[in-house]
mmCIF file of C-alpha atoms and ligand atoms in Angstrom:
data_model
loop_
_atom_site.group_PDB
_atom_site.id
_atom_site.type_symbol
_atom_site.label_atom_id
_atom_site.label_comp_id
_atom_site.label_asym_id
_atom_site.label_seq_id
_atom_site.Cartn_x
_atom_site.Cartn_y
_atom_site.Cartn_z
ATOM 1 C CA MET A 1 127.705 78.901 4.910
ATOM 2 C CA LEU A 2 124.829 80.680 3.142
ATOM 3 C CA THR A 3 123.821 79.156 -0.231
ATOM 4 C CA THR A 4 122.121 81.088 -2.568
ATOM 5 C CA ARG A 5 118.467 79.904 -3.940
ATOM 6 C CA THR A 6 118.585 79.602 -7.643
ATOM 7 C CA ILE A 7 115.594 79.602 -10.008
ATOM 8 C CA ALA A 8 116.087 75.811 -10.408
ATOM 9 C CA ASP A 9 115.481 75.279 -6.609
ATOM 10 C CA ASP A 10 112.219 77.115 -7.226
ATOM 11 C CA ILE A 11 111.161 75.350 -10.204
ATOM 12 C CA LEU A 12 111.784 72.056 -8.280
ATOM 13 C CA GLU A 13 109.961 72.970 -5.203
ATOM 14 C CA LEU A 14 107.032 74.271 -7.335
ATOM 15 C CA LYS A 15 107.212 70.747 -9.277
ATOM 16 C CA GLU A 16 106.621 68.893 -6.026
ATOM 17 C CA GLN A 17 103.815 71.228 -4.691
ATOM 18 C CA ARG A 18 102.042 70.989 -8.210
ATOM 19 C CA LYS A 19 102.293 67.144 -8.365
ATOM 20 C CA ALA A 20 104.033 67.950 -12.012
ATOM 21 C CA ILE A 21 106.488 66.244 -14.164
ATOM 22 C CA VAL A 22 108.914 68.158 -16.529
ATOM 23 C CA LEU A 23 109.263 66.732 -19.876
ATOM 24 C CA ALA A 24 111.999 68.188 -22.030
ATOM 25 C CA HIS A 25 112.602 67.521 -25.561
ATOM 26 C CA HIS A 26 116.391 67.146 -26.705
ATOM 27 C CA TYR A 27 116.402 70.491 -28.453
ATOM 28 C CA GLN A 28 115.736 72.252 -25.343
ATOM 29 C CA ASP A 29 118.502 74.467 -23.450
ATOM 30 C CA SER A 30 120.827 72.410 -21.323
ATOM 31 C CA GLU A 31 119.655 74.077 -18.037
ATOM 32 C CA ILE A 32 116.056 72.814 -18.901
ATOM 33 C CA GLN A 33 117.073 69.253 -19.837
ATOM 34 C CA GLU A 34 119.004 69.230 -16.403
ATOM 35 C CA LEU A 35 115.826 69.668 -14.480
ATOM 36 C CA ALA A 36 113.530 67.599 -16.377
ATOM 37 C CA ASP A 37 112.181 64.105 -15.285
ATOM 38 C CA SER A 38 112.491 62.864 -18.714
ATOM 39 C CA VAL A 39 114.162 63.988 -21.883
ATOM 40 C CA GLY A 40 113.438 62.539 -25.180
ATOM 41 C CA ASP A 41 112.162 62.586 -28.619
ATOM 42 C CA SER A 42 108.707 63.290 -29.905
ATOM 43 C CA LEU A 43 107.951 59.440 -29.273
ATOM 44 C CA GLU A 44 109.521 58.939 -26.115
ATOM 45 C CA LEU A 45 107.884 62.027 -24.507
ATOM 46 C CA ALA A 46 104.373 61.006 -25.825
ATOM 47 C CA ARG A 47 104.828 57.569 -24.139
ATOM 48 C CA ARG A 48 106.023 59.267 -20.976
ATOM 49 C CA ALA A 49 103.065 61.672 -20.925
ATOM 50 C CA LYS A 50 100.795 58.830 -21.610
ATOM 51 C CA GLN A 51 102.094 56.926 -18.532
ATOM 52 C CA PHE A 52 102.249 59.936 -16.185
ATOM 53 C CA ASP A 53 99.768 59.806 -13.253
ATOM 54 C CA GLY A 54 100.382 62.935 -11.336
ATOM 55 C CA ASP A 55 98.439 66.298 -11.736
ATOM 56 C CA VAL A 56 100.391 68.519 -14.266
ATOM 57 C CA ILE A 57 102.612 67.867 -17.383
ATOM 58 C CA ALA A 58 105.066 70.732 -17.908
ATOM 59 C CA PHE A 59 106.115 70.468 -21.572
ATOM 60 C CA CYS A 60 109.240 71.906 -22.500
ATOM 61 C CA GLY A 61 109.082 71.466 -26.365
ATOM 62 C CA VAL A 62 106.830 72.843 -28.843
ATOM 63 C CA TRP A 63 103.031 73.085 -28.966
ATOM 64 C CA PHE A 64 102.175 70.263 -31.244
ATOM 65 C CA MET A 65 104.008 67.791 -28.666
ATOM 66 C CA ALA A 66 101.994 69.319 -25.668
ATOM 67 C CA GLU A 67 98.682 68.847 -27.787
ATOM 68 C CA THR A 68 99.776 65.134 -28.035
ATOM 69 C CA ALA A 69 100.461 64.688 -24.520
ATOM 70 C CA LYS A 70 97.016 66.178 -23.847
ATOM 71 C CA VAL A 71 95.543 63.650 -26.238
ATOM 72 C CA LEU A 72 97.414 60.800 -24.826
ATOM 73 C CA ASN A 73 96.231 61.948 -21.058
ATOM 74 C CA PRO A 74 93.374 64.111 -21.345
ATOM 75 C CA SER A 75 92.795 64.182 -17.467
ATOM 76 C CA LYS A 76 96.057 66.173 -16.985
ATOM 77 C CA LYS A 77 96.607 69.747 -17.093
ATOM 78 C CA VAL A 78 99.246 70.140 -19.719
ATOM 79 C CA ILE A 79 101.189 73.593 -19.568
ATOM 80 C CA VAL A 80 104.047 74.803 -22.160
ATOM 81 C CA PRO A 81 106.466 77.556 -20.875
ATOM 82 C CA ASP A 82 105.850 79.812 -24.073
ATOM 83 C CA ARG A 83 102.754 79.696 -26.130
ATOM 84 C CA GLU A 84 104.882 80.765 -29.096
ATOM 85 C CA ALA A 85 106.730 77.678 -29.285
ATOM 86 C CA GLY A 86 105.392 76.408 -32.576
ATOM 87 C CA CYS A 87 106.830 74.686 -35.696
ATOM 88 C CA SER A 88 107.328 75.388 -39.318
ATOM 89 C CA LEU A 89 106.124 71.804 -40.335
ATOM 90 C CA VAL A 90 102.679 72.460 -38.392
ATOM 91 C CA ASP A 91 102.496 75.951 -40.149
ATOM 92 C CA SER A 92 102.984 74.301 -43.296
ATOM 93 C CA CYS A 93 100.070 72.175 -43.337
ATOM 94 C CA PRO A 94 96.848 73.782 -42.672
ATOM 95 C CA VAL A 95 93.830 71.345 -41.981
ATOM 96 C CA GLU A 96 91.596 72.930 -44.461
ATOM 97 C CA GLN A 97 93.832 71.740 -47.348
ATOM 98 C CA VAL A 98 94.339 68.328 -45.686
ATOM 99 C CA ARG A 99 90.284 68.286 -45.634
ATOM 100 C CA GLU A 100 90.213 69.181 -49.267
ATOM 101 C CA PHE A 101 92.720 66.773 -50.349
ATOM 102 C CA LYS A 102 90.716 63.888 -48.630
ATOM 103 C CA LYS A 103 87.463 65.143 -50.164
ATOM 104 C CA ARG A 104 89.056 64.689 -53.710
ATOM 105 C CA ASN A 105 91.134 61.472 -52.788
ATOM 106 C CA PRO A 106 89.186 59.415 -50.442
ATOM 107 C CA GLU A 107 91.260 56.230 -51.232
ATOM 108 C CA TYR A 108 94.351 57.725 -49.708
ATOM 109 C CA ALA A 109 95.476 56.948 -46.308
ATOM 110 C CA ILE A 110 96.772 60.125 -44.623
ATOM 111 C CA VAL A 111 99.950 59.366 -42.811
ATOM 112 C CA SER A 112 101.135 62.255 -40.832
ATOM 113 C CA TYR A 113 104.423 62.814 -38.950
ATOM 114 C CA ILE A 114 103.857 63.928 -35.342
ATOM 115 C CA ASN A 115 104.800 67.424 -36.260
ATOM 116 C CA THR A 116 101.296 68.677 -37.376
ATOM 117 C CA SER A 117 98.535 70.311 -35.441
ATOM 118 C CA VAL A 118 95.976 68.229 -33.539
ATOM 119 C CA GLU A 119 93.416 69.167 -36.120
ATOM 120 C CA VAL A 120 95.388 67.485 -38.833
ATOM 121 C CA LYS A 121 96.026 64.551 -36.516
ATOM 122 C CA ALA A 122 92.368 64.121 -36.293
ATOM 123 C CA GLU A 123 92.041 64.156 -39.987
ATOM 124 C CA SER A 124 94.845 61.227 -40.362
ATOM 125 C CA ASP A 125 94.606 57.477 -40.526
ATOM 126 C CA ILE A 126 97.887 57.110 -38.685
ATOM 127 C CA LEU A 127 100.732 59.070 -37.220
ATOM 128 C CA CYS A 128 104.553 58.282 -37.578
ATOM 129 C CA THR A 129 107.717 59.954 -36.069
ATOM 130 C CA SER A 130 111.201 60.261 -37.498
ATOM 131 C CA ARG A 131 112.065 57.001 -35.582
ATOM 132 C CA ASN A 132 109.131 54.652 -36.847
ATOM 133 C CA ALA A 133 108.003 56.489 -40.139
ATOM 134 C CA VAL A 134 109.391 53.482 -42.464
ATOM 135 C CA ALA A 135 107.744 50.833 -40.166
ATOM 136 C CA VAL A 136 104.352 52.905 -40.106
ATOM 137 C CA VAL A 137 104.378 53.250 -44.118
ATOM 138 C CA ASN A 138 105.133 49.537 -44.439
ATOM 139 C CA SER A 139 102.301 48.756 -42.048
ATOM 140 C CA ILE A 140 99.754 50.030 -44.581
ATOM 141 C CA PRO A 141 98.651 47.558 -47.384
ATOM 142 C CA ALA A 142 100.775 47.874 -50.464
ATOM 143 C CA GLU A 143 97.905 48.692 -52.967
ATOM 144 C CA GLN A 144 96.586 51.499 -50.682
ATOM 145 C CA PRO A 145 97.829 55.033 -51.987
ATOM 146 C CA ILE A 146 99.337 57.185 -49.199
ATOM 147 C CA LEU A 147 99.418 60.961 -48.504
ATOM 148 C CA PHE A 148 102.577 61.428 -46.286
ATOM 149 C CA LEU A 149 102.624 64.734 -44.575
ATOM 150 C CA PRO A 150 103.916 67.472 -43.904
ATOM 151 C CA ASP A 151 107.740 67.005 -44.238
ATOM 152 C CA ILE A 152 109.124 66.503 -47.689
ATOM 153 C CA ASN A 153 112.416 65.332 -47.080
ATOM 154 C CA LEU A 154 111.214 62.798 -44.403
ATOM 155 C CA GLY A 155 108.763 61.662 -46.935
ATOM 156 C CA ASN A 156 111.276 61.201 -49.747
ATOM 157 C CA TYR A 157 113.611 59.216 -47.264
ATOM 158 C CA VAL A 158 110.618 57.004 -46.114
ATOM 159 C CA LYS A 159 109.532 56.638 -49.944
ATOM 160 C CA LYS A 160 113.142 55.522 -50.792
ATOM 161 C CA GLN A 161 113.388 53.154 -47.962
ATOM 162 C CA THR A 162 110.123 51.468 -48.524
ATOM 163 C CA GLY A 163 110.206 51.675 -52.242
ATOM 164 C CA ARG A 164 106.699 52.821 -52.171
ATOM 165 C CA GLU A 165 105.715 54.322 -55.436
ATOM 166 C CA ASN A 166 101.937 55.120 -54.581
ATOM 167 C CA MET A 167 102.892 57.834 -52.133
ATOM 168 C CA LYS A 168 102.345 61.505 -52.686
ATOM 169 C CA ILE A 169 104.442 63.854 -50.352
ATOM 170 C CA TRP A 170 103.430 67.159 -48.860
ATOM 171 C CA GLN A 171 105.694 70.223 -49.488
ATOM 172 C CA GLY A 172 106.419 71.247 -45.830
ATOM 173 C CA ALA A 173 109.801 71.745 -44.422
ATOM 174 C CA CYS A 174 111.812 72.084 -41.157
ATOM 175 C CA ILE A 175 113.508 75.603 -40.867
ATOM 176 C CA VAL A 176 116.315 73.911 -39.064
ATOM 177 C CA HIS A 177 117.054 70.763 -40.946
ATOM 178 C CA ALA A 178 116.054 71.726 -44.442
ATOM 179 C CA THR A 179 118.335 74.516 -44.447
ATOM 180 C CA PHE A 180 121.696 72.686 -43.661
ATOM 181 C CA PRO A 181 123.674 73.161 -46.861
ATOM 182 C CA ALA A 182 125.579 70.322 -48.162
ATOM 183 C CA ARG A 183 128.638 72.509 -48.915
ATOM 184 C CA ARG A 184 128.966 73.269 -45.299
ATOM 185 C CA VAL A 185 128.895 69.397 -44.668
ATOM 186 C CA VAL A 186 131.659 68.981 -47.143
ATOM 187 C CA ALA A 187 133.568 71.773 -45.638
ATOM 188 C CA ALA A 188 133.134 69.900 -41.878
ATOM 189 C CA ARG A 189 134.465 66.619 -43.576
ATOM 190 C CA THR A 190 137.486 68.544 -44.726
ATOM 191 C CA GLU A 191 138.245 69.892 -41.530
ATOM 192 C CA HIS A 192 137.385 66.748 -39.550
ATOM 193 C CA PRO A 193 138.505 63.906 -41.791
ATOM 194 C CA ASP A 194 138.062 61.171 -39.054
ATOM 195 C CA ALA A 195 134.561 62.220 -38.086
ATOM 196 C CA LEU A 196 131.442 60.209 -39.161
ATOM 197 C CA VAL A 197 128.332 62.082 -40.356
ATOM 198 C CA ALA A 198 125.015 61.471 -38.640
ATOM 199 C CA ALA A 199 121.756 63.079 -40.058
ATOM 200 C CA HIS A 200 118.147 63.464 -39.185
ATOM 201 C CA PRO A 201 115.848 62.525 -42.257
ATOM 202 C CA GLU A 202 114.345 66.097 -42.171
ATOM 203 C CA CYS A 203 117.862 67.118 -44.062
ATOM 204 C CA PRO A 204 117.789 67.606 -47.645
ATOM 205 C CA PRO A 205 118.717 64.650 -49.751
ATOM 206 C CA ASP A 206 122.243 65.712 -50.844
ATOM 207 C CA VAL A 207 123.080 66.219 -46.985
ATOM 208 C CA LEU A 208 121.529 62.748 -46.325
ATOM 209 C CA ARG A 209 123.519 61.340 -49.024
ATOM 210 C CA MET A 210 126.752 61.934 -47.270
ATOM 211 C CA ALA A 211 125.364 60.536 -44.183
ATOM 212 C CA ASP A 212 126.868 57.380 -42.452
ATOM 213 C CA PHE A 213 124.003 57.134 -40.541
ATOM 214 C CA ILE A 214 120.504 58.508 -40.754
ATOM 215 C CA GLY A 215 117.980 58.631 -37.796
ATOM 216 C CA SER A 216 115.751 60.459 -35.327
ATOM 217 C CA THR A 217 117.150 62.726 -32.604
ATOM 218 C CA SER A 218 117.438 59.750 -30.094
ATOM 219 C CA ALA A 219 118.759 57.030 -32.632
ATOM 220 C CA ILE A 220 121.474 59.819 -33.492
ATOM 221 C CA ILE A 221 122.772 60.235 -30.127
ATOM 222 C CA ASP A 222 122.463 56.255 -29.562
ATOM 223 C CA TRP A 223 124.431 55.640 -32.647
ATOM 224 C CA CYS A 224 127.320 58.409 -31.858
ATOM 225 C CA VAL A 225 127.585 56.942 -28.260
ATOM 226 C CA HIS A 226 127.992 53.398 -29.258
ATOM 227 C CA GLN A 227 130.180 53.707 -32.503
ATOM 228 C CA SER A 228 134.141 53.199 -31.716
ATOM 229 C CA SER A 229 134.660 56.530 -33.716
ATOM 230 C CA GLN A 230 135.684 59.613 -31.400
ATOM 231 C CA GLU A 231 134.441 62.453 -33.561
ATOM 232 C CA PHE A 232 131.102 62.942 -35.350
ATOM 233 C CA ILE A 233 129.381 65.891 -37.607
ATOM 234 C CA VAL A 234 126.120 65.900 -36.249
ATOM 235 C CA MET A 235 123.427 66.992 -38.676
ATOM 236 C CA THR A 236 120.452 67.976 -36.360
ATOM 237 C CA GLU A 237 119.503 70.872 -33.639
ATOM 238 C CA SER A 238 122.607 71.381 -31.445
ATOM 239 C CA GLY A 239 120.432 70.898 -28.071
ATOM 240 C CA VAL A 240 121.356 67.021 -28.478
ATOM 241 C CA SER A 241 124.828 67.985 -27.590
ATOM 242 C CA HIS A 242 123.867 68.001 -24.059
ATOM 243 C CA SER A 243 123.053 64.171 -23.955
ATOM 244 C CA LEU A 244 125.820 63.447 -26.311
ATOM 245 C CA HIS A 245 128.450 65.075 -24.142
ATOM 246 C CA ARG A 246 126.856 63.621 -20.926
ATOM 247 C CA LEU A 247 126.720 60.130 -22.421
ATOM 248 C CA ALA A 248 130.112 60.200 -24.372
ATOM 249 C CA PRO A 249 132.157 62.959 -22.554
ATOM 250 C CA GLU A 250 135.560 61.773 -24.349
ATOM 251 C CA LYS A 251 134.190 62.151 -27.977
ATOM 252 C CA LYS A 252 133.939 65.152 -30.011
ATOM 253 C CA PHE A 253 130.947 66.503 -31.789
ATOM 254 C CA TYR A 254 130.731 69.095 -34.574
ATOM 255 C CA PHE A 255 127.533 71.167 -35.663
ATOM 256 C CA VAL A 256 126.795 72.647 -38.992
ATOM 257 C CA ALA A 257 125.356 75.874 -39.030
ATOM 258 C CA ASN A 258 122.264 76.184 -41.511
ATOM 259 C CA GLU A 259 121.299 78.966 -43.941
ATOM 260 C CA ASN A 260 118.187 80.084 -41.776
ATOM 261 C CA CYS A 261 119.794 81.275 -38.858
ATOM 262 C CA ASN A 262 123.531 80.500 -39.367
ATOM 263 C CA CYS A 263 123.327 78.209 -36.452
ATOM 264 C CA SER A 264 121.823 74.772 -35.596
ATOM 265 C CA GLU A 265 119.084 75.805 -32.846
ATOM 266 C CA CYS A 266 115.445 75.819 -33.536
ATOM 267 C CA PRO A 267 114.108 79.173 -32.647
ATOM 268 C CA TYR A 268 110.755 77.953 -31.657
ATOM 269 C CA MET A 269 112.192 75.229 -29.221
ATOM 270 C CA ARG A 270 114.530 77.921 -27.706
ATOM 271 C CA LYS A 271 111.612 80.271 -26.960
ATOM 272 C CA ASN A 272 111.290 78.218 -23.673
ATOM 273 C CA THR A 273 113.517 79.382 -20.789
ATOM 274 C CA LEU A 274 113.900 78.667 -17.218
ATOM 275 C CA PRO A 275 112.051 81.942 -16.036
ATOM 276 C CA LYS A 276 109.279 81.053 -18.286
ATOM 277 C CA LEU A 277 109.006 77.475 -16.715
ATOM 278 C CA LEU A 278 108.887 78.861 -13.432
ATOM 279 C CA ALA A 279 106.143 81.247 -14.536
ATOM 280 C CA CYS A 280 104.188 78.425 -16.187
ATOM 281 C CA LEU A 281 104.209 76.175 -13.051
ATOM 282 C CA GLU A 282 103.227 79.212 -10.899
ATOM 283 C CA ASN A 283 100.430 80.286 -12.931
ATOM 284 C CA LEU A 284 99.369 76.919 -14.669
ATOM 285 C CA GLU A 285 99.411 78.501 -18.236
ATOM 286 C CA PRO A 286 99.815 78.575 -21.077
ATOM 287 C CA THR A 287 97.307 75.601 -20.917
ATOM 288 C CA VAL A 288 96.653 73.184 -23.802
ATOM 289 C CA GLU A 289 92.845 73.092 -24.027
ATOM 290 C CA LEU A 290 91.171 70.706 -26.360
ATOM 291 C CA ALA A 291 87.597 69.877 -26.959
ATOM 292 C CA PRO A 292 86.776 66.177 -26.187
ATOM 293 C CA GLY A 293 85.493 65.467 -29.642
ATOM 294 C CA ILE A 294 88.993 66.462 -31.071
ATOM 295 C CA ILE A 295 90.866 64.586 -28.485
ATOM 296 C CA GLU A 296 88.805 61.325 -29.430
ATOM 297 C CA ARG A 297 89.592 61.842 -33.039
ATOM 298 C CA ALA A 298 93.096 62.685 -32.813
ATOM 299 C CA ARG A 299 93.952 59.734 -30.232
ATOM 300 C CA VAL A 300 92.891 57.005 -32.799
ATOM 301 C CA PRO A 301 95.761 57.486 -35.241
ATOM 302 C CA ILE A 302 98.318 58.246 -32.605
ATOM 303 C CA GLU A 303 97.210 55.028 -30.835
ATOM 304 C CA ARG A 304 97.749 53.262 -34.284
ATOM 305 C CA MET A 305 101.207 54.495 -34.463
ATOM 306 C CA LEU A 306 102.021 53.511 -30.687
ATOM 307 C CA GLN A 307 101.021 49.814 -31.840
ATOM 308 C CA VAL A 308 103.387 49.792 -34.661
ATOM 309 C CA LYS A 309 106.802 47.981 -33.636
HETATM 310 S S1 LIG B 1 113.417 71.752 -35.226
HETATM 311 FE FE1 LIG B 1 112.087 72.045 -36.922
HETATM 312 S S2 LIG B 1 110.551 70.258 -36.959
HETATM 313 FE FE2 LIG B 1 111.438 70.565 -34.865
HETATM 314 S S3 LIG B 1 110.097 72.047 -33.804
HETATM 315 FE FE3 LIG B 1 111.828 73.209 -34.634
HETATM 316 S S4 LIG B 1 110.868 73.970 -36.818
HETATM 317 FE FE4 LIG B 1 109.776 72.232 -36.088
#
């Protein structure tokens, strides 16, 4: 019987030839997640990239994640299917403004969310992800003032959780999570009265107030899978539905459209496609190129974060 060769077959073959690993964020298309060696959130993928001992890391996520992989494993070639896979949080936080703040406020500890450029990471004292942000802030001496950047909603959530008053928060936002309107969550709860609400901390405070659970992407998946409830309203990027349906096929998951694209997909994450993944494995570009100096400086706050339990 004749079988038709697919683009997935070509990618898997090329992956072997290149001694490559494919890492995929939960917000990637299902077909990319299916092919990946590891699927995870920013923290999980950073740890995986650090441990990899092959030649090429094909990072299916956004650019700042690939930069983090390069910093943690600089001898590897790190490629991304689409160079335009950016992030509104990175764009909201230019390094010049961070340097200016540091010059004027040298007493502040700079706590940066991983969703920042490598240059901003290099100016930071410690990094955090949505999973460990509370623990990271708690690891800083109580009397030291903090600048938390760049996500305003995550910053406010962390400030509330830690009770930290001496914490300034940058005014950046995620175009996906920050534009989920509370009224649509109310409508979804009316339509699905038995559903529990799980929300990412990048969502606005009025959405978080309605949540039964607040956590990172992986924490949301884990919580939904292990709850006895059968229905969930999931306030994050809808790419997580792939893992949710795989891990809990009997449960129902509802996603709420945001004001920005009237969907719950990240336009940056969705720039990566299977044909672009194949092309980047063939051509070994776009490649993350970083000067040794910036790698050295950015690694320090990332490693500090990885030490925080
Ligand atoms: S979902 Fe938001 S935070 Fe994540 S990459 Fe997209 S714009 Fe950035």
